[in-house]
Amino acid sequence: MEENVKKLTEFSAIKPTGTLTLGSYLGAIKNWNELCEEYNSIFCVADMHSITIRMDPAVLRRNALEQLAYYIASGLDTEKCILFIQSHVHEHAELSWVLGCYAMFGELSRMTQFKDKSAKNADNINGGLFTYPVLMAADILLYGTDVVPVGEDQRQHVELCRDIANRFNGVYGDVFKLPRAIVPKVGARVMSLTEPEKKMSKSDDNDPGSVMLRDTDDVIMRKFKRAVTDCETCVRFDPENKKGVSNLMTIYSAVTGKSYEEIEREFDGKGYGVFKPAVGEAVCDTVRPIREEANRLLADKAYLESIYADGAAKASRIAARTLSKVYKKVGFIKKA
Ligand code: TYM
């Protein structure tokens, strides 16, 4: 892809701590695709972000490659987008160090994800977990990013990135563009099918509440048939009182494009026995071609390698320019 100076830039990433879920697809990847035509598009597999929790190295490698395959299988055009693996572009870690000196202890302590993850991993509250949003800010700022398509849970991190950039610009002039998060209207927060008060998460592969993109049709149908609803029988959008049903409606709306009113009419008088499998089938229709294409790509390691090698080369050229500007601004002597 020729970098087009007139176009705005979108950047986003996912950390390969597990296999991709329907939540990551509807909250993020689907939206990346929609912006691809209009924007310079850069996406990475955020492997460096994954090691804030203890990960088996072989599993991390497998997840990272699988994630890249799923990016492509979801429709990202490898001619138009830059797709790369974060650890292949060393500028991410380097800019992260600099930005860390412009991120405040107080603001990092207030990050919801840090608080949640520290509560969940009380025996491993490491420095990486704390400075994670700084690395994320480096990811975004290296590429002169204008927009960051993410799910609702990442909005706070993008806002912090903006604050850090603003603070840095306040000292050194206009070095960084100020990015903003773009969150989808439907699907920004897909909830667990079994515990609809919790976000659908990729951390646990065997979780019956999480639909994985690599799940077979049978597994997807089983998960939807067992999805938690309520003791009424009517399909009505009411996220306060009918969390399970409203979540299923959100998923159905996101994959079919139907509005909540249309969905209510479609299932009027039909009950959950008809509604739940219908959502399952619509999800299978969306996920099946992606899964099949990802499996085909995963059998061709040489092709995937060519994509991430090319992506890292292109990303590095942009990242090196930004980092060198930053180093100069803060007063580091240029390497002879
Ligand atoms: P991660 O890996 O937790 O999630 C990846 C993307 O998927 C979205 N998402 C969801 N959206 C809706 N419903 C859900 N249940 C759901 N689960 C996940 C997330 O909002 C996110 O957009 N720190 C980031 C990864 C990252 C990044 C970046 C993102 C690293 N560097 C730079 C943007 C820009 C993360 O952990 O996302």
XYZ file of C-alpha atoms and ligand atoms in Angstrom:
373
model
C 0.000 0.000 0.000
C 1.291 3.451 -0.903
C 0.901 5.693 2.086
C -1.591 8.310 0.985
C -0.958 11.636 2.672
C -4.434 12.984 1.929
C -6.213 10.125 3.589
C -6.738 9.928 7.342
C -5.176 7.011 9.195
C -6.944 4.309 11.195
C -4.962 2.111 13.558
C -6.086 -0.703 15.802
C -4.876 -3.919 17.382
C -5.949 -6.961 19.358
C -3.846 -8.848 21.873
C -3.504 -12.583 21.167
C -4.091 -13.757 24.731
C -6.719 -16.190 23.473
C -8.586 -16.991 20.297
C -10.757 -14.274 18.796
C -14.338 -13.973 19.973
C -17.492 -12.767 18.325
C -17.072 -9.739 20.640
C -13.704 -8.772 19.137
C -15.168 -9.252 15.669
C -18.318 -7.161 16.203
C -16.680 -4.572 18.459
C -13.532 -4.073 16.403
C -12.580 -6.030 13.258
C -15.914 -5.517 11.459
C -15.523 -1.781 11.917
C -11.884 -1.804 10.736
C -13.123 -3.273 7.501
C -15.766 -0.657 7.023
C -13.216 2.173 7.246
C -10.590 0.499 5.062
C -11.705 2.070 1.801
C -11.488 5.616 3.110
C -8.483 5.451 5.425
C -4.848 4.448 5.417
C -5.341 1.349 7.506
C -2.792 -0.171 9.860
C -3.531 -3.128 12.132
C -1.295 -5.098 14.377
C -1.283 -8.282 16.375
C -0.423 -6.883 19.810
C 1.716 -9.781 21.043
C 3.720 -7.527 23.386
C 0.493 -6.628 25.167
C -0.196 -10.312 25.823
C 2.607 -10.989 28.277
C 1.153 -8.953 31.139
C -0.426 -12.286 31.987
C 1.647 -15.486 32.054
C 1.350 -17.095 28.653
C 2.698 -20.372 27.339
C 5.141 -19.246 24.576
C 3.895 -21.871 22.101
C 0.290 -20.817 22.683
C 1.173 -17.146 22.236
C 2.895 -17.898 18.914
C -0.039 -19.998 17.728
C -2.610 -17.373 18.760
C -0.661 -14.560 17.099
C -0.457 -16.316 13.744
C -4.067 -17.437 13.972
C -5.104 -13.870 14.718
C -3.316 -12.586 11.630
C -5.089 -15.246 9.547
C -8.432 -14.155 11.000
C -7.708 -10.496 10.209
C -7.244 -11.420 6.557
C -10.104 -13.919 6.530
C -12.437 -11.238 7.913
C -11.917 -9.317 4.710
C -8.990 -6.969 5.392
C -7.407 -6.342 2.028
C -3.703 -7.134 2.255
C -3.008 -4.809 -0.687
C -4.623 -1.847 1.030
C -3.844 -2.378 4.723
C -0.616 -2.741 6.639
C -0.835 -5.873 8.799
C 2.028 -6.621 11.156
C 3.118 -8.149 14.434
C 3.877 -5.619 17.162
C 7.109 -7.204 18.425
C 8.569 -6.981 14.880
C 8.606 -3.179 15.047
C 10.944 -2.271 17.900
C 9.873 1.385 17.880
C 6.741 0.435 19.860
C 8.775 -0.456 22.931
C 11.075 2.527 22.491
C 8.344 5.124 22.149
C 6.542 3.486 25.042
C 9.504 4.281 27.311
C 9.487 7.946 26.320
C 5.712 8.288 26.676
C 5.863 6.588 30.061
C 7.746 9.633 31.278
C 4.759 11.755 30.269
C 2.070 9.511 31.762
C 1.128 10.143 35.352
C 0.925 7.534 38.093
C -2.519 8.830 39.090
C -4.061 8.557 35.624
C -2.629 5.078 35.061
C -4.001 3.990 38.448
C -7.486 5.110 37.420
C -7.691 2.846 34.369
C -10.672 0.525 34.780
C -8.913 -2.337 33.029
C -5.905 -2.059 35.358
C -8.191 -2.174 38.382
C -10.166 -5.157 37.019
C -7.097 -7.106 35.943
C -5.262 -6.465 39.214
C -8.269 -7.774 41.105
C -8.336 -10.898 38.915
C -4.561 -11.523 39.018
C -3.796 -10.553 42.591
C -0.649 -12.724 42.565
C 0.783 -11.061 39.440
C 0.143 -7.308 39.457
C 3.222 -6.555 37.390
C 4.581 -3.278 36.034
C 3.493 -4.200 32.509
C -0.126 -4.423 33.595
C 0.182 -0.900 34.974
C 1.983 0.694 32.001
C 0.004 -1.251 29.385
C -1.961 1.860 28.258
C 1.365 3.636 27.605
C 2.424 0.907 25.162
C -1.004 1.201 23.581
C -0.500 4.972 23.257
C 2.845 4.311 21.547
C 1.135 1.898 19.106
C -1.348 4.564 18.145
C 0.901 7.640 18.082
C 3.699 6.073 16.023
C 1.486 6.097 12.931
C -0.008 9.590 13.038
C -3.325 7.930 13.746
C -6.551 9.905 13.396
C -9.054 7.251 14.416
C -8.903 4.105 16.515
C -11.812 1.719 15.913
C -12.331 -0.206 19.165
C -15.017 -1.659 21.404
C -16.362 0.364 24.328
C -13.905 -1.116 26.872
C -10.911 0.451 25.078
C -12.319 3.963 24.845
C -10.716 5.002 28.147
C -7.279 3.891 26.914
C -7.633 5.901 23.706
C -8.623 8.949 25.743
C -5.542 8.495 27.918
C -3.439 8.242 24.750
C -4.885 11.572 23.681
C -4.055 13.115 27.064
C -0.458 11.863 26.907
C -0.074 13.177 23.336
C -1.520 16.513 24.351
C 0.853 16.798 27.307
C 3.841 15.943 25.119
C 2.747 18.441 22.429
C 2.336 21.060 25.153
C 6.051 20.778 25.900
C 7.550 20.161 22.429
C 5.085 21.578 19.883
C 2.812 19.654 17.549
C 4.585 16.310 17.412
C 1.603 13.953 17.652
C -1.795 13.964 16.006
C -4.572 13.616 18.565
C -6.439 10.374 17.877
C -10.047 9.618 18.732
C -11.825 6.343 19.369
C -14.526 5.155 16.990
C -16.964 2.790 18.647
C -19.648 0.898 16.669
C -23.304 1.846 17.188
C -24.272 -1.788 17.656
C -21.868 -4.364 19.107
C -19.523 -2.061 21.057
C -20.014 -4.238 24.125
C -21.016 -7.819 23.438
C -21.809 -9.631 26.679
C -21.276 -13.226 27.781
C -24.096 -15.585 26.715
C -24.131 -17.243 30.135
C -23.446 -14.216 32.360
C -24.884 -11.257 30.419
C -23.681 -8.779 33.030
C -20.075 -9.647 32.055
C -18.247 -8.794 28.823
C -17.708 -11.666 26.380
C -14.016 -12.387 26.771
C -11.403 -14.352 24.877
C -9.421 -15.413 27.919
C -11.141 -18.734 28.454
C -11.425 -20.975 25.383
C -13.873 -23.362 27.024
C -16.215 -20.700 28.313
C -19.753 -21.520 27.144
C -20.564 -17.794 27.333
C -17.968 -16.802 24.716
C -18.423 -17.534 21.032
C -15.054 -18.014 19.367
C -14.558 -17.292 15.676
C -12.965 -20.708 15.396
C -15.983 -22.522 16.930
C -17.723 -24.933 14.554
C -21.374 -24.377 13.623
C -22.438 -27.113 16.071
C -20.601 -25.485 18.958
C -22.007 -22.049 18.093
C -25.566 -23.396 17.908
C -25.157 -25.193 21.240
C -23.865 -22.030 22.915
C -26.785 -19.947 21.621
C -29.395 -22.557 22.529
C -28.051 -22.500 26.100
C -27.799 -18.713 26.291
C -29.291 -17.212 29.452
C -32.545 -15.307 28.901
C -35.278 -14.549 31.473
C -38.594 -15.908 32.663
C -40.704 -13.874 30.256
C -41.123 -15.115 26.709
C -41.110 -11.918 24.696
C -38.221 -10.683 22.557
C -37.958 -7.044 23.628
C -34.929 -4.717 23.817
C -34.539 -3.693 27.454
C -30.858 -3.789 28.517
C -31.735 -2.864 32.115
C -34.241 -5.616 32.837
C -33.636 -8.156 30.069
C -29.866 -8.284 29.798
C -29.581 -11.721 28.165
C -32.279 -11.149 25.539
C -31.037 -7.629 24.762
C -27.510 -8.978 24.252
C -28.828 -11.616 21.840
C -30.766 -8.886 20.020
C -27.598 -6.796 19.767
C -25.700 -9.725 18.285
C -28.543 -10.485 15.860
C -28.768 -6.830 14.868
C -25.000 -6.568 14.332
C -24.826 -9.628 12.080
C -28.049 -9.070 10.100
C -28.221 -5.259 10.016
C -31.835 -5.414 11.311
C -33.031 -2.775 13.790
C -34.312 -3.679 17.261
C -37.889 -2.831 16.160
C -37.601 -5.161 13.169
C -36.289 -7.930 15.409
C -39.114 -7.449 17.915
C -41.635 -7.704 15.064
C -39.923 -10.743 13.549
C -40.138 -12.723 16.802
C -43.438 -11.352 18.057
C -45.299 -14.224 19.771
C -42.598 -16.757 18.881
C -40.730 -17.179 22.175
C -37.092 -17.887 22.950
C -37.201 -21.453 21.558
C -37.373 -19.904 18.085
C -35.352 -16.758 18.785
C -32.172 -18.320 20.236
C -31.501 -20.773 17.363
C -32.263 -18.004 14.857
C -29.524 -15.842 16.416
C -27.201 -18.880 16.386
C -27.849 -19.494 12.692
C -27.289 -15.858 11.756
C -23.983 -15.913 13.653
C -22.961 -19.186 11.947
C -23.665 -17.584 8.558
C -21.335 -14.704 9.452
C -18.594 -16.717 11.116
C -18.490 -19.804 8.836
C -16.874 -18.168 5.776
C -14.361 -16.364 8.021
C -13.415 -19.571 9.846
C -13.090 -21.542 6.618
C -10.914 -18.896 5.004
C -8.758 -18.590 8.159
C -8.213 -22.359 8.199
C -7.205 -22.260 4.535
C -4.744 -19.428 5.258
C -3.321 -21.176 8.301
C -2.341 -24.098 6.078
C -0.189 -21.670 4.068
C 2.409 -20.462 6.580
C 4.651 -19.069 3.834
C 1.894 -16.731 2.682
C 1.193 -15.504 6.230
C 4.910 -14.973 6.741
C 5.097 -12.870 3.571
C 2.200 -10.716 4.818
C 3.704 -10.030 8.232
C 7.206 -9.487 6.838
C 5.918 -6.962 4.321
C 3.699 -5.347 6.983
C 6.585 -4.962 9.448
C 8.791 -3.376 6.768
C 6.112 -0.801 5.893
C 5.162 -0.137 9.526
C 8.821 0.254 10.522
C 9.392 2.972 7.939
C 6.583 5.101 9.401
C 7.410 4.247 13.016
C 11.126 5.059 12.599
C 10.296 8.535 11.291
C 8.065 9.290 14.276
C 10.517 7.919 16.814
C 13.419 9.850 15.374
C 11.392 13.071 15.576
C 10.492 12.311 19.199
C 14.106 11.493 20.148
C 15.230 14.776 18.629
C 12.532 16.733 20.447
C 13.386 15.321 23.870
C 17.102 15.984 23.355
C 18.739 12.659 22.507
C 21.918 13.016 20.402
C 21.419 11.631 16.882
C 23.232 8.328 16.387
C 26.396 8.903 14.319
P -8.512 -6.603 23.309
O -7.518 -7.526 22.724
O -9.005 -6.868 24.691
O -9.771 -6.477 22.383
C -9.635 -6.248 21.002
C -10.734 -5.381 20.456
O -11.992 -6.021 20.559
C -12.883 -5.242 21.318
N -13.671 -6.168 22.154
C -14.985 -6.148 22.239
N -15.902 -5.363 21.653
C -17.188 -5.613 21.952
N -17.595 -6.578 22.814
C -16.694 -7.380 23.423
N -17.105 -8.331 24.256
C -15.320 -7.182 23.137
N -14.189 -7.789 23.552
C -13.174 -7.154 22.937
C -12.004 -4.338 22.171
O -12.679 -3.178 22.574
C -10.874 -4.054 21.219
O -11.219 -3.031 20.301
N -5.386 -2.986 24.460
C -6.181 -3.533 23.392
C -5.350 -3.962 22.201
C -4.502 -2.871 21.656
C -4.930 -1.746 20.921
C -3.757 -1.001 20.635
C -6.174 -1.312 20.494
C -3.149 -2.788 21.772
N -2.703 -1.662 21.158
C -3.829 0.196 19.924
C -6.234 -0.108 19.768
C -5.069 0.621 19.495
C -6.907 -4.734 23.934
O -6.528 -5.312 24.905
O -7.948 -5.114 23.219
